[in-house]
PDB file of C-alpha atoms in Angstrom:
ATOM      1  CA  MET P1197     -11.394   2.397  11.178  1.00 66.00           C
ATOM      2  CA  GLU P1198      -8.918   4.051  13.522  1.00 80.00           C
ATOM      3  CA  GLU P1199      -7.124   0.702  13.864  1.00 81.00           C
ATOM      4  CA  HIS P1200      -6.521   0.693  10.108  1.00 85.00           C
ATOM      5  CA  SER P1201      -5.029   4.181  10.113  1.00 89.00           C
ATOM      6  CA  SER P1202      -2.799   3.278  13.072  1.00 91.00           C
ATOM      7  CA  PHE P1203      -1.624   0.141  11.276  1.00 91.00           C
ATOM      8  CA  LEU P1204      -0.991   2.130   8.097  1.00 92.00           C
ATOM      9  CA  MET P1205       1.064   4.691  10.041  1.00 95.00           C
ATOM     10  CA  TYR P1206       3.040   1.818  11.579  1.00 95.00           C
ATOM     11  CA  LEU P1207       3.782   0.382   8.115  1.00 95.00           C
ATOM     12  CA  ILE P1208       4.890   3.742   6.784  1.00 96.00           C
ATOM     13  CA  GLY P1209       7.118   4.349   9.811  1.00 97.00           C
ATOM     14  CA  VAL P1210       8.774   0.937   9.814  1.00 97.00           C
ATOM     15  CA  ASN P1211       9.422   1.118   6.051  1.00 97.00           C
ATOM     16  CA  ILE P1212      11.013   4.559   6.358  1.00 98.00           C
ATOM     17  CA  MET P1213      13.147   3.292   9.236  1.00 97.00           C
ATOM     18  CA  SER P1214      14.318   0.268   7.247  1.00 97.00           C
ATOM     19  CA  PHE P1215      15.072   2.456   4.220  1.00 98.00           C
ATOM     20  CA  LEU P1216      17.131   4.853   6.353  1.00 97.00           C
ATOM     21  CA  LEU P1217      18.973   2.021   8.082  1.00 97.00           C
ATOM     22  CA  MET P1218      19.958   0.658   4.671  1.00 97.00           C
ATOM     23  CA  TYR P1219      21.416   4.091   3.839  1.00 97.00           C
ATOM     24  CA  ILE P1220      23.235   4.321   7.176  1.00 97.00           C
ATOM     25  CA  ASP P1221      24.664   0.824   6.808  1.00 96.00           C
ATOM     26  CA  LYS P1222      25.880   1.606   3.293  1.00 96.00           C
ATOM     27  CA  ARG P1223      27.691   4.718   4.580  1.00 97.00           C
ATOM     28  CA  LYS P1224      29.239   2.682   7.412  1.00 96.00           C
ATOM     29  CA  ALA P1225      30.378   0.036   4.921  1.00 94.00           C
ATOM     30  CA  ILE P1226      32.109   2.663   2.804  1.00 95.00           C
ATOM     31  CA  LYS P1227      33.863   4.089   5.880  1.00 97.00           C
ATOM     32  CA  LYS P1228      34.708   0.583   7.182  1.00 95.00           C
ATOM     33  CA  GLN P1229      32.898   1.287  10.453  1.00 96.00           C
ATOM     34  CA  TYR P1230      30.841  -0.963  12.709  1.00 95.00           C
ATOM     35  CA  ARG P1231      27.857  -2.226  10.708  1.00 95.00           C
ATOM     36  CA  ILE P1232      24.207  -2.828  11.387  1.00 95.00           C
ATOM     37  CA  PRO P1233      23.669  -6.597  11.764  1.00 96.00           C
ATOM     38  CA  GLU P1234      21.830  -8.313   8.918  1.00 95.00           C
ATOM     39  CA  ARG P1235      19.414  -9.858  11.419  1.00 96.00           C
ATOM     40  CA  THR P1236      18.173  -6.324  12.143  1.00 96.00           C
ATOM     41  CA  PHE P1237      17.127  -5.907   8.507  1.00 96.00           C
ATOM     42  CA  TRP P1238      15.501  -9.335   8.486  1.00 96.00           C
ATOM     43  CA  ALA P1239      13.631  -8.684  11.728  1.00 96.00           C
ATOM     44  CA  LEU P1240      12.299  -5.366  10.440  1.00 96.00           C
ATOM     45  CA  ALA P1241      11.353  -6.945   7.111  1.00 96.00           C
ATOM     46  CA  ILE P1242       9.375  -9.669   8.872  1.00 95.00           C
ATOM     47  CA  LEU P1243       7.627  -6.948  10.866  1.00 95.00           C
ATOM     48  CA  GLY P1244       6.436  -5.223   7.680  1.00 95.00           C
ATOM     49  CA  SER P1245       9.319  -3.215   6.258  1.00 96.00           C
ATOM     50  CA  SER P1246      10.426  -5.472   3.425  1.00 96.00           C
ATOM     51  CA  LEU P1247       9.404  -2.939   0.780  1.00 97.00           C
ATOM     52  CA  GLY P1248      11.425  -0.128   2.394  1.00 97.00           C
ATOM     53  CA  ALA P1249      14.434  -2.419   2.756  1.00 96.00           C
ATOM     54  CA  TYR P1250      14.173  -3.587  -0.849  1.00 97.00           C
ATOM     55  CA  ILE P1251      13.895  -0.058  -2.216  1.00 97.00           C
ATOM     56  CA  GLY P1252      16.852   1.019  -0.061  1.00 96.00           C
ATOM     57  CA  MET P1253      18.885  -1.975  -1.209  1.00 96.00           C
ATOM     58  CA  ASN P1254      18.424  -1.130  -4.852  1.00 95.00           C
ATOM     59  CA  LEU P1255      18.659   2.644  -4.534  1.00 96.00           C
ATOM     60  CA  PHE P1256      21.872   2.563  -2.480  1.00 96.00           C
ATOM     61  CA  ARG P1257      23.227  -0.599  -4.174  1.00 93.00           C
ATOM     62  CA  HIS P1258      23.641  -2.185  -0.795  1.00 91.00           C
ATOM     63  CA  LYS P1259      23.457  -5.935  -0.084  1.00 91.00           C
ATOM     64  CA  THR P1260      22.542  -6.570  -3.715  1.00 90.00           C
ATOM     65  CA  LYS P1261      25.268  -9.233  -3.984  1.00 92.00           C
ATOM     66  CA  HIS P1262      23.716 -11.161  -1.102  1.00 91.00           C
ATOM     67  CA  ARG P1263      21.557 -13.828  -2.695  1.00 92.00           C
ATOM     68  CA  SER P1264      19.532 -14.178   0.510  1.00 93.00           C
ATOM     69  CA  PHE P1265      18.556 -10.500   0.350  1.00 93.00           C
ATOM     70  CA  MET P1266      17.848 -10.471  -3.396  1.00 94.00           C
ATOM     71  CA  ILE P1267      15.556 -13.494  -3.128  1.00 95.00           C
ATOM     72  CA  GLY P1268      14.309 -13.161   0.440  1.00 95.00           C
ATOM     73  CA  MET P1269      13.166  -9.536   0.404  1.00 96.00           C
ATOM     74  CA  PRO P1270      10.832  -9.918  -2.604  1.00 96.00           C
ATOM     75  CA  ILE P1271       9.361 -13.039  -0.987  1.00 97.00           C
ATOM     76  CA  LEU P1272       8.811 -11.094   2.237  1.00 96.00           C
ATOM     77  CA  ILE P1273       7.207  -8.274   0.235  1.00 97.00           C
ATOM     78  CA  LEU P1274       4.615 -10.776  -0.998  1.00 97.00           C
ATOM     79  CA  VAL P1275       4.143 -12.150   2.522  1.00 96.00           C
ATOM     80  CA  ASN P1276       3.727  -8.602   3.863  1.00 96.00           C
ATOM     81  CA  ILE P1277       1.174  -7.757   1.142  1.00 96.00           C
ATOM     82  CA  VAL P1278      -0.873 -10.890   1.845  1.00 96.00           C
ATOM     83  CA  SER P1279      -0.693 -10.178   5.586  1.00 93.00           C
ATOM     84  CA  CYS P1280      -1.851  -6.578   5.079  1.00 92.00           C
ATOM     85  CA  ILE P1281      -4.754  -7.682   2.887  1.00 92.00           C
ATOM     86  CA  TYR P1282      -5.776 -10.171   5.548  1.00 93.00           C
ATOM     87  CA  ILE P1283      -5.531  -7.581   8.318  1.00 88.00           C
ATOM     88  CA  PHE P1284      -7.393  -4.858   6.400  1.00 87.00           C
ATOM     89  CA  PHE P1285     -10.181  -6.964   4.939  1.00 89.00           C
ATOM     90  CA  PHE P1286     -10.660  -9.978   7.199  1.00 88.00           C
ATOM     91  CA  MET P1287      -9.921  -8.683  10.684  1.00 82.00           C
ATOM     92  CA  SER P1288     -12.362  -5.784  10.624  1.00 67.00           C
TER      93      SER P1288
END
């Protein structure tokens, strides 16, 4: 059971990090500063933070004109959900 709580804490942490990075990147875009590479958001999303990235995208109106983000993040949310269900219920 401790493995599940550790995994849940990981998911919460990585989603918060992705959400905050979306905010930081939006601020940098406004100030025309060096940006966070898109591959960073994709890598984090694949590792479980697609929901945090998607919420950050919509809340901060950042990367919402990128078709790859608007289609890809919801798909990764579904992949992350299926993966979590598998991990929680079938790897016990």
